[in-house]
Structures are given as C-alpha cells and as structure tokens.
mmCIF file of C-alpha atoms in Angstrom:
data_model
loop_
_atom_site.group_PDB
_atom_site.id
_atom_site.type_symbol
_atom_site.label_atom_id
_atom_site.label_comp_id
_atom_site.label_asym_id
_atom_site.label_seq_id
_atom_site.Cartn_x
_atom_site.Cartn_y
_atom_site.Cartn_z
ATOM 1 C CA UNK A 126 17.555 -2.140 -0.788
ATOM 2 C CA UNK A 127 19.105 -2.871 2.353
ATOM 3 C CA UNK A 128 17.329 -3.675 5.579
ATOM 4 C CA UNK A 129 17.930 -2.985 9.221
ATOM 5 C CA UNK A 130 19.869 -5.998 11.150
ATOM 6 C CA UNK A 131 18.417 -5.636 14.673
ATOM 7 C CA UNK A 132 21.288 -6.780 16.327
ATOM 8 C CA UNK A 133 20.252 -6.402 20.115
ATOM 9 C CA UNK A 134 17.615 -9.156 18.918
ATOM 10 C CA UNK A 135 20.297 -11.510 18.211
ATOM 11 C CA UNK A 136 22.633 -11.199 21.235
ATOM 12 C CA UNK A 137 25.526 -8.989 21.885
ATOM 13 C CA UNK A 138 27.782 -7.558 19.677
ATOM 14 C CA UNK A 139 31.607 -8.461 20.263
ATOM 15 C CA UNK A 140 32.193 -4.911 19.854
ATOM 16 C CA UNK A 141 29.650 -3.768 21.832
ATOM 17 C CA UNK A 142 26.238 -4.550 23.251
ATOM 18 C CA UNK A 143 24.743 -1.603 21.615
ATOM 19 C CA UNK A 144 26.295 -1.688 18.096
ATOM 20 C CA UNK A 145 23.599 0.223 15.881
ATOM 21 C CA UNK A 146 22.400 -1.236 12.709
ATOM 22 C CA UNK A 147 23.156 1.244 9.855
ATOM 23 C CA UNK A 148 20.367 0.519 7.377
ATOM 24 C CA UNK A 149 16.343 0.058 7.237
ATOM 25 C CA UNK A 150 13.184 -0.733 5.778
ATOM 26 C CA UNK A 151 10.410 -2.240 7.664
ATOM 27 C CA UNK A 152 13.025 -3.150 9.821
ATOM 28 C CA UNK A 153 13.448 0.120 11.666
ATOM 29 C CA UNK A 154 10.234 -0.937 13.232
ATOM 30 C CA UNK A 155 11.567 -2.014 16.653
ATOM 31 C CA UNK A 156 8.701 -3.316 18.283
ATOM 32 C CA UNK A 157 9.374 -7.365 18.433
ATOM 33 C CA UNK A 158 10.644 -7.279 15.009
ATOM 34 C CA UNK A 159 10.851 -10.860 13.742
ATOM 35 C CA UNK A 160 13.461 -10.379 11.234
ATOM 36 C CA UNK A 161 16.250 -8.018 9.724
ATOM 37 C CA UNK A 162 14.827 -8.641 6.178
ATOM 38 C CA UNK A 163 11.999 -6.850 4.561
ATOM 39 C CA UNK A 164 8.855 -9.002 4.167
ATOM 40 C CA UNK A 165 8.299 -7.191 0.779
ATOM 41 C CA UNK A 166 10.088 -4.707 -1.215
ATOM 42 C CA UNK A 167 11.256 -4.084 -4.954
ATOM 43 C CA UNK A 168 11.960 -7.745 -5.489
ATOM 44 C CA UNK A 169 8.544 -8.813 -4.199
ATOM 45 C CA UNK A 170 7.664 -10.852 -1.360
ATOM 46 C CA UNK A 171 11.039 -12.304 0.588
ATOM 47 C CA UNK A 172 10.878 -15.647 1.679
ATOM 48 C CA UNK A 173 13.854 -14.892 3.993
ATOM 49 C CA UNK A 174 11.611 -12.755 6.270
ATOM 50 C CA UNK A 175 9.348 -15.908 7.059
ATOM 51 C CA UNK A 176 12.478 -17.958 7.759
ATOM 52 C CA UNK A 177 14.072 -15.373 10.108
ATOM 53 C CA UNK A 178 10.603 -14.479 11.712
ATOM 54 C CA UNK A 179 10.650 -18.343 12.871
ATOM 55 C CA UNK A 180 14.278 -19.266 12.884
ATOM 56 C CA UNK A 181 15.991 -16.077 14.030
ATOM 57 C CA UNK A 182 18.553 -14.724 11.607
ATOM 58 C CA UNK A 183 21.345 -16.284 13.297
ATOM 59 C CA UNK A 184 20.001 -19.841 12.827
ATOM 60 C CA UNK A 185 18.297 -19.517 9.514
ATOM 61 C CA UNK A 186 21.300 -20.999 7.871
ATOM 62 C CA UNK A 187 20.889 -24.166 9.995
ATOM 63 C CA UNK A 188 17.233 -25.256 7.734
ATOM 64 C CA UNK A 189 19.411 -25.217 4.686
ATOM 65 C CA UNK A 190 21.168 -28.087 5.963
ATOM 66 C CA UNK A 191 17.878 -30.159 6.060
ATOM 67 C CA UNK A 192 16.597 -32.425 3.291
ATOM 68 C CA UNK A 193 12.898 -31.529 2.127
ATOM 69 C CA UNK A 194 11.881 -34.877 3.293
ATOM 70 C CA UNK A 195 13.470 -34.611 6.765
ATOM 71 C CA UNK A 196 11.968 -31.241 6.996
ATOM 72 C CA UNK A 197 8.456 -32.400 6.277
ATOM 73 C CA UNK A 198 8.800 -35.174 8.442
ATOM 74 C CA UNK A 199 9.788 -33.261 11.361
ATOM 75 C CA UNK A 200 7.506 -30.342 10.792
ATOM 76 C CA UNK A 201 4.744 -32.944 10.605
ATOM 77 C CA UNK A 202 5.534 -34.056 14.199
ATOM 78 C CA UNK A 203 5.694 -30.594 15.690
ATOM 79 C CA UNK A 204 2.215 -29.529 14.413
ATOM 80 C CA UNK A 205 0.513 -31.164 17.736
ATOM 81 C CA UNK A 206 2.618 -28.714 19.769
ATOM 82 C CA UNK A 207 0.908 -25.607 17.964
ATOM 83 C CA UNK A 208 -2.317 -27.105 17.707
ATOM 84 C CA UNK A 209 -3.272 -26.612 21.821
ATOM 85 C CA UNK A 210 -6.653 -27.391 21.699
ATOM 86 C CA UNK A 211 -6.021 -30.682 19.622
ATOM 87 C CA UNK A 212 -8.983 -30.136 17.440
ATOM 88 C CA UNK A 213 -6.476 -30.972 14.133
ATOM 89 C CA UNK A 214 -6.115 -27.286 13.080
ATOM 90 C CA UNK A 215 -3.766 -24.679 13.716
ATOM 91 C CA UNK A 216 -5.506 -21.400 14.148
ATOM 92 C CA UNK A 217 -4.562 -17.601 13.905
ATOM 93 C CA UNK A 218 -4.497 -17.514 17.681
ATOM 94 C CA UNK A 219 -2.587 -20.643 18.075
ATOM 95 C CA UNK A 220 0.115 -19.584 15.734
ATOM 96 C CA UNK A 221 0.338 -16.374 17.175
ATOM 97 C CA UNK A 222 0.747 -17.472 20.473
ATOM 98 C CA UNK A 223 3.487 -19.985 19.736
ATOM 99 C CA UNK A 224 5.515 -17.423 17.859
ATOM 100 C CA UNK A 225 5.285 -15.261 20.763
ATOM 101 C CA UNK A 226 6.035 -18.097 23.266
ATOM 102 C CA UNK A 227 9.375 -19.298 21.069
ATOM 103 C CA UNK A 228 10.072 -15.464 20.814
ATOM 104 C CA UNK A 229 10.428 -15.081 24.547
ATOM 105 C CA UNK A 230 12.354 -18.385 25.307
ATOM 106 C CA UNK A 231 14.607 -17.203 22.551
ATOM 107 C CA UNK A 232 14.981 -13.827 24.408
ATOM 108 C CA UNK A 233 15.570 -15.525 27.689
ATOM 109 C CA UNK A 234 18.054 -17.567 26.236
ATOM 110 C CA UNK A 235 19.960 -14.888 24.622
ATOM 111 C CA UNK A 236 19.882 -12.805 28.117
ATOM 112 C CA UNK A 237 21.233 -15.786 29.958
ATOM 113 C CA UNK A 238 23.993 -16.343 27.570
ATOM 114 C CA UNK A 239 25.025 -12.666 27.455
ATOM 115 C CA UNK A 240 24.457 -12.289 31.280
ATOM 116 C CA UNK A 241 26.794 -14.869 32.082
ATOM 117 C CA UNK A 242 29.842 -13.069 29.831
ATOM 118 C CA UNK A 243 29.101 -9.713 31.580
ATOM 119 C CA UNK A 244 28.184 -10.273 34.960
ATOM 120 C CA UNK A 245 32.019 -11.286 35.483
ATOM 121 C CA UNK A 246 32.307 -11.078 39.248
ATOM 122 C CA UNK A 247 29.152 -13.157 39.696
ATOM 123 C CA UNK A 248 27.529 -11.040 41.954
ATOM 124 C CA UNK A 249 23.793 -11.267 40.425
ATOM 125 C CA UNK A 250 24.547 -7.447 38.507
ATOM 126 C CA UNK A 251 26.220 -5.993 35.906
ATOM 127 C CA UNK A 252 28.301 -2.752 36.866
ATOM 128 C CA UNK A 253 29.072 -0.238 33.972
ATOM 129 C CA UNK A 254 32.862 -1.154 34.310
ATOM 130 C CA UNK A 255 32.149 -4.918 33.736
ATOM 131 C CA UNK A 256 30.194 -3.772 30.714
ATOM 132 C CA UNK A 257 32.685 -1.327 29.248
ATOM 133 C CA UNK A 258 35.624 -3.978 29.732
ATOM 134 C CA UNK A 259 33.463 -7.000 28.285
ATOM 135 C CA UNK A 260 32.285 -4.564 25.285
ATOM 136 C CA UNK A 261 35.131 -2.734 24.705
ATOM 137 C CA UNK A 262 38.263 -4.406 26.336
ATOM 138 C CA UNK A 263 41.080 -2.550 28.291
ATOM 139 C CA UNK A 264 40.816 0.985 27.181
ATOM 140 C CA UNK A 265 41.389 3.610 29.567
ATOM 141 C CA UNK A 266 39.297 6.820 30.146
ATOM 142 C CA UNK A 267 42.129 9.052 28.795
ATOM 143 C CA UNK A 268 42.988 6.838 25.645
ATOM 144 C CA UNK A 269 38.901 7.285 24.841
ATOM 145 C CA UNK A 270 38.985 10.652 25.115
ATOM 146 C CA UNK A 271 42.114 11.497 23.420
ATOM 147 C CA UNK A 272 43.080 8.619 20.945
ATOM 148 C CA UNK A 273 41.679 9.261 17.434
ATOM 149 C CA UNK A 274 41.646 5.631 16.861
ATOM 150 C CA UNK A 275 39.104 5.035 19.435
ATOM 151 C CA UNK A 276 36.765 7.559 18.283
ATOM 152 C CA UNK A 277 34.156 5.020 17.025
ATOM 153 C CA UNK A 278 34.078 3.536 20.688
ATOM 154 C CA UNK A 279 33.576 7.229 22.225
ATOM 155 C CA UNK A 280 30.720 7.624 20.299
ATOM 156 C CA UNK A 281 29.392 4.143 21.278
ATOM 157 C CA UNK A 282 30.031 4.985 24.879
ATOM 158 C CA UNK A 283 28.048 7.884 24.759
ATOM 159 C CA UNK A 284 25.045 5.887 23.482
ATOM 160 C CA UNK A 285 25.544 3.149 25.924
ATOM 161 C CA UNK A 286 25.590 5.263 28.961
ATOM 162 C CA UNK A 287 22.186 6.856 27.496
ATOM 163 C CA UNK A 288 20.643 3.765 26.985
ATOM 164 C CA UNK A 289 22.005 2.292 30.313
ATOM 165 C CA UNK A 290 20.540 5.163 32.253
ATOM 166 C CA UNK A 291 17.368 4.336 30.664
ATOM 167 C CA UNK A 292 17.267 0.621 31.670
ATOM 168 C CA UNK A 293 18.815 1.339 35.222
ATOM 169 C CA UNK A 294 14.944 1.900 36.568
ATOM 170 C CA UNK A 295 16.447 2.079 40.137
ATOM 171 C CA UNK A 296 19.315 4.294 39.379
ATOM 172 C CA UNK A 297 21.901 2.390 41.517
ATOM 173 C CA UNK A 298 24.252 2.340 38.340
ATOM 174 C CA UNK A 299 24.030 -1.285 38.119
ATOM 175 C CA UNK A 300 21.900 -3.495 35.980
ATOM 176 C CA UNK A 301 19.898 -6.525 37.405
ATOM 177 C CA UNK A 302 19.378 -9.215 34.911
ATOM 178 C CA UNK A 303 15.766 -7.687 34.125
ATOM 179 C CA UNK A 304 17.367 -4.377 33.474
ATOM 180 C CA UNK A 305 20.055 -6.010 31.600
ATOM 181 C CA UNK A 306 17.354 -7.440 29.740
ATOM 182 C CA UNK A 307 16.149 -4.006 28.720
ATOM 183 C CA UNK A 308 19.375 -2.680 27.862
ATOM 184 C CA UNK A 309 20.039 -5.368 25.340
ATOM 185 C CA UNK A 310 16.617 -5.712 24.188
ATOM 186 C CA UNK A 311 14.863 -2.301 24.266
ATOM 187 C CA UNK A 312 12.198 -3.215 21.736
ATOM 188 C CA UNK A 313 10.515 -5.530 24.369
ATOM 189 C CA UNK A 314 10.388 -2.666 27.034
ATOM 190 C CA UNK A 315 7.765 0.300 26.870
ATOM 191 C CA UNK A 316 10.176 2.389 28.991
ATOM 192 C CA UNK A 317 12.760 2.196 26.447
ATOM 193 C CA UNK A 318 10.911 3.534 23.463
ATOM 194 C CA UNK A 319 12.194 6.690 23.427
ATOM 195 C CA UNK A 320 15.708 5.154 23.443
ATOM 196 C CA UNK A 321 15.056 3.775 20.451
ATOM 197 C CA UNK A 322 13.989 7.024 18.778
ATOM 198 C CA UNK A 323 16.766 8.621 19.891
ATOM 199 C CA UNK A 324 19.145 5.819 18.267
ATOM 200 C CA UNK A 325 17.263 5.837 15.045
ATOM 201 C CA UNK A 326 18.030 9.833 15.244
ATOM 202 C CA UNK A 327 21.354 9.291 15.738
ATOM 203 C CA UNK A 328 21.657 6.785 13.037
ATOM 204 C CA UNK A 329 20.159 8.851 10.368
ATOM 205 C CA UNK A 330 19.537 12.573 11.047
ATOM 206 C CA UNK A 331 22.419 13.826 9.242
ATOM 207 C CA UNK A 332 22.350 17.353 10.016
ATOM 208 C CA UNK A 333 21.499 16.669 13.775
ATOM 209 C CA UNK A 334 18.507 18.724 14.169
ATOM 210 C CA UNK A 335 16.859 15.732 15.794
ATOM 211 C CA UNK A 336 14.013 15.612 13.164
ATOM 212 C CA UNK A 337 13.968 13.545 9.808
ATOM 213 C CA UNK A 338 13.409 15.348 6.397
ATOM 214 C CA UNK A 339 12.331 13.562 3.431
ATOM 215 C CA UNK A 340 15.551 13.112 2.014
ATOM 216 C CA UNK A 341 16.843 11.619 5.209
ATOM 217 C CA UNK A 342 14.204 9.494 5.473
ATOM 218 C CA UNK A 343 14.320 8.117 2.167
ATOM 219 C CA UNK A 344 18.326 8.280 1.815
ATOM 220 C CA UNK A 345 18.034 5.746 4.850
ATOM 221 C CA UNK A 346 15.878 3.226 2.611
ATOM 222 C CA UNK A 347 17.672 3.856 -0.436
ATOM 223 C CA UNK A 348 21.519 5.228 -0.494
ATOM 224 C CA UNK A 349 22.775 7.972 -2.526
ATOM 225 C CA UNK A 350 25.304 4.974 -3.776
ATOM 226 C CA UNK A 351 22.457 2.789 -4.701
ATOM 227 C CA UNK A 352 20.833 5.628 -6.367
ATOM 228 C CA UNK A 353 24.023 6.512 -8.481
ATOM 229 C CA UNK A 354 24.472 2.751 -9.402
ATOM 230 C CA UNK A 355 21.373 2.340 -11.106
ATOM 231 C CA UNK A 356 18.570 3.980 -13.592
ATOM 232 C CA UNK A 357 15.260 4.865 -12.823
ATOM 233 C CA UNK A 358 13.892 5.415 -9.175
ATOM 234 C CA UNK A 359 12.137 2.109 -8.294
ATOM 235 C CA UNK A 360 8.059 2.096 -7.540
ATOM 236 C CA UNK A 361 8.656 0.917 -3.896
ATOM 237 C CA UNK A 362 10.538 4.433 -3.556
ATOM 238 C CA UNK A 363 8.025 6.573 -4.937
ATOM 239 C CA UNK A 364 5.596 4.535 -2.840
ATOM 240 C CA UNK A 365 7.574 5.725 0.351
ATOM 241 C CA UNK A 366 8.160 9.048 -0.797
ATOM 242 C CA UNK A 367 4.284 9.508 -1.021
ATOM 243 C CA UNK A 368 3.703 7.893 2.373
ATOM 244 C CA UNK A 369 5.905 10.273 3.814
ATOM 245 C CA UNK A 370 3.663 12.861 3.224
ATOM 246 C CA UNK A 371 0.686 10.913 3.927
ATOM 247 C CA UNK A 372 1.492 8.754 6.920
ATOM 248 C CA UNK A 373 4.864 9.802 8.433
ATOM 249 C CA UNK A 374 4.853 13.627 8.718
ATOM 250 C CA UNK A 375 1.613 13.693 10.589
ATOM 251 C CA UNK A 376 1.559 17.588 11.332
ATOM 252 C CA UNK A 377 2.517 18.444 7.661
ATOM 253 C CA UNK A 378 5.483 20.727 8.558
ATOM 254 C CA UNK A 379 7.780 18.451 6.202
ATOM 255 C CA UNK A 380 9.744 16.443 8.756
ATOM 256 C CA UNK A 381 9.206 13.731 11.211
ATOM 257 C CA UNK A 382 9.687 14.715 14.653
ATOM 258 C CA UNK A 383 10.295 12.664 17.678
ATOM 259 C CA UNK A 384 6.901 11.804 18.149
ATOM 260 C CA UNK A 385 6.568 10.730 14.534
ATOM 261 C CA UNK A 386 9.447 8.677 14.674
ATOM 262 C CA UNK A 387 8.235 7.117 17.380
ATOM 263 C CA UNK A 388 5.240 6.280 15.879
ATOM 264 C CA UNK A 389 6.964 4.837 12.641
ATOM 265 C CA UNK A 390 9.932 2.710 14.523
ATOM 266 C CA UNK A 391 7.647 1.787 17.665
ATOM 267 C CA UNK A 392 4.089 1.668 16.761
ATOM 268 C CA UNK A 393 1.682 1.240 19.484
ATOM 269 C CA UNK A 394 -0.996 -0.950 17.604
ATOM 270 C CA UNK A 395 1.257 -3.445 15.679
ATOM 271 C CA UNK A 396 1.565 -6.891 16.638
ATOM 272 C CA UNK A 397 4.606 -8.445 14.433
ATOM 273 C CA UNK A 398 3.709 -11.851 15.768
ATOM 274 C CA UNK A 399 -0.067 -11.596 14.848
ATOM 275 C CA UNK A 400 0.958 -10.089 11.779
ATOM 276 C CA UNK A 401 3.090 -12.924 10.823
ATOM 277 C CA UNK A 402 0.676 -15.524 11.913
ATOM 278 C CA UNK A 403 -1.863 -13.813 9.630
ATOM 279 C CA UNK A 404 0.440 -14.197 6.524
ATOM 280 C CA UNK A 405 1.412 -17.591 7.075
ATOM 281 C CA UNK A 406 -2.152 -18.537 7.324
ATOM 282 C CA UNK A 407 -2.908 -16.790 4.085
ATOM 283 C CA UNK A 408 0.052 -18.344 2.369
ATOM 284 C CA UNK A 409 -0.455 -22.249 3.396
ATOM 285 C CA UNK A 410 -4.664 -21.985 3.753
ATOM 286 C CA UNK A 411 -5.909 -24.012 0.543
ATOM 287 C CA UNK A 412 -9.268 -24.535 -0.388
ATOM 288 C CA UNK A 413 -11.834 -24.634 0.963
ATOM 289 C CA UNK A 414 -10.544 -21.177 2.724
ATOM 290 C CA UNK A 415 -11.342 -21.629 6.161
ATOM 291 C CA UNK A 416 -8.338 -19.352 7.644
ATOM 292 C CA UNK A 417 -6.756 -22.248 9.854
ATOM 293 C CA UNK A 418 -4.365 -25.191 8.996
ATOM 294 C CA UNK A 419 -4.257 -28.783 8.904
ATOM 295 C CA UNK A 420 -1.124 -30.638 9.205
ATOM 296 C CA UNK A 421 -1.156 -31.509 5.540
ATOM 297 C CA UNK A 422 -1.335 -27.705 4.520
ATOM 298 C CA UNK A 423 1.310 -26.604 6.772
ATOM 299 C CA UNK A 424 3.569 -29.605 5.471
ATOM 300 C CA UNK A 425 2.980 -28.561 1.807
ATOM 301 C CA UNK A 426 4.213 -25.589 3.022
ATOM 302 C CA UNK A 427 7.401 -26.737 4.789
ATOM 303 C CA UNK A 428 9.466 -24.417 3.062
ATOM 304 C CA UNK A 429 7.667 -21.450 4.707
ATOM 305 C CA UNK A 430 7.445 -23.181 8.122
ATOM 306 C CA UNK A 431 10.291 -25.656 8.611
ATOM 307 C CA UNK A 432 13.272 -24.278 10.722
ATOM 308 C CA UNK A 433 11.016 -21.808 12.035
ATOM 309 C CA UNK A 434 10.104 -20.125 15.638
ATOM 310 C CA UNK A 435 7.368 -22.961 15.499
ATOM 311 C CA UNK A 436 10.799 -25.071 15.751
ATOM 312 C CA UNK A 437 12.419 -22.936 18.746
ATOM 313 C CA UNK A 438 14.892 -21.509 16.171
ATOM 314 C CA UNK A 439 15.566 -24.779 14.174
ATOM 315 C CA UNK A 440 16.805 -26.821 17.434
ATOM 316 C CA UNK A 441 13.683 -28.939 17.815
ATOM 317 C CA UNK A 442 14.174 -30.023 14.438
ATOM 318 C CA UNK A 443 17.338 -31.880 15.235
ATOM 319 C CA UNK A 444 16.324 -33.082 18.511
ATOM 320 C CA UNK A 445 13.887 -35.967 18.095
ATOM 321 C CA UNK A 446 13.107 -35.950 21.736
ATOM 322 C CA UNK A 447 11.538 -32.614 21.496
ATOM 323 C CA UNK A 448 8.523 -34.724 19.523
#
C-alpha cells in the first residue's frame, strides 16, 4: 500500500513548486498532515509515521545515524523544553503545543529557503515569470504549447496558475511572502481548501467528471497493479470499501462530490497534532496510567520520540547548545 507524499510540506520540487503527489491513504488528508506515511494499514502500526510526524520526512534518516544511548541522552535533555509548566510531566496539551510550535518553525524555515530561490530580483515579491523560470527553466510559451516533450510541464503550468490565483489574495499578479507561503503550503490556509480539492480530483478522477466513484477512490488506495500482483483483497481495503458507503458518500448517490471530497481531505475538525499527541501518550504512558509522561517514560520510548518534531526535525539532537 502506497501513501501520499505531500511535497508542498517538504519544500519546493526541483521541477515545480506544485509537483502533485501521486498516491494516497491517510496521507490524502491535507490539513497540516504530519507525515506522508500511513499511521496504520495492512501491516499494522507504522512507526515511520511517528518519526516523520516529529522529524519531517526529509530529516527522518538523520535519526538512524544516532546511537540509542546518544538518542536517550539528548532526548532527556530536551524534555524540560516540552514540559512548559516545569511540573515534571509532559501532558497531552504540552506535547500538542510543542508539535505545533515546531511545525510552524519548520514551515517558516522552508518558506524562507524557497523564497530566496524564487524572488530572484530581490524586490520583495515573486512574479509569475520568476516562478516559471525557477520552476521550469527557460521554456518559451510557444515550446510549452506545441512541443510534446513539454506536455507534463504544460499541465503543471495550468495547475500552478490555478493555485497562484487563489494564493494571490490582492490580485496584483505577484506573491508576497505570506501569499507565497499559501501557494507552497495550501494545507495551512483555509482559503486554499478548494484548491486542495481540485488537485485531488485532477489526480484521481480518471474520467474527468469532477467526482469520485468508489472504484476511483479504491484504486487510489490500492492500484490495479497491486491488485494484479497479489491474491485476496486485504481486509483494510474491504474496510475502506465499506467506509466509502458509510462515511465518504454522505448523500448516498454512489459518488464523492466536491463537498464530500473536501470533508475527506481537509476535515474541519481534525487536528493532526492533537491526534499524534494522544497517540504518543497512549504508547509511552506506563502503569499507573495517568495520561501524562515523565522523562523516564519518554526516554524509554526513545525510538518513538527521538529525532522527532520535538527535536526541531533532528537538528536539536545534533546541537548541544540547544540544551
């Protein structure tokens, strides 16, 4: 089972800011998703989700370079920063706030890094021509329209223009840094939700009727190639088939319309940071179960926490002056 890599959470693609992900599961949910990995699936709990949720997928590999003893030592030094009221316990609220704090810090960092590349004339705004030149290179309008080898770029340009228009809230054709942040990280901005819906339909609505059938929905989760490769339909896919009828297709017409797709991928009342905080406490909280964590409980689960968002995407673990 493959999962959606939300590349606009990981920085700008060398090909295009908006290189749209191709696969899905829980990862289709765009609302500040913490990881491209599914948290659970056919193989049970996926620890990589927790690592990505705290590290970011681009830095998750760094954790593998730390020894268990080093991870435990540095993680213990970090716990007091998460324990904001200094009572010796990390609560769900403190963990949730820390995850959100480091998410925002990472967002600001990646936007700033990308901004420096795209604002090529350093005038404090990114023009469409600057974006296109940086994202696609020196391709002329005529080449884009007529040369078959640029077909993919042509389609991506169409998607980019649509997202650009939504992000350009003052309509001047140029993006300020805040607008650029919305352009590259639409999952963080409520006015960009409709774009997330359109991009999802672009990706998985194969007959272009701008709604999703159950087959299109399931084929995005489990491709025809995966079906052909292996045997009996897995139980999780059977569960998703049932979920489509019970939860996704709210009006019972056999399809997910745009409103129903939006409820799926940008849910109004689902907080990923809160859900991850609950999960981490559930996993690390030992007897007596008090729904809060001591430093020992966190360190004993270093493989769940170490190199995580708690550690500013791995960097804090490599800088002693953080402590």
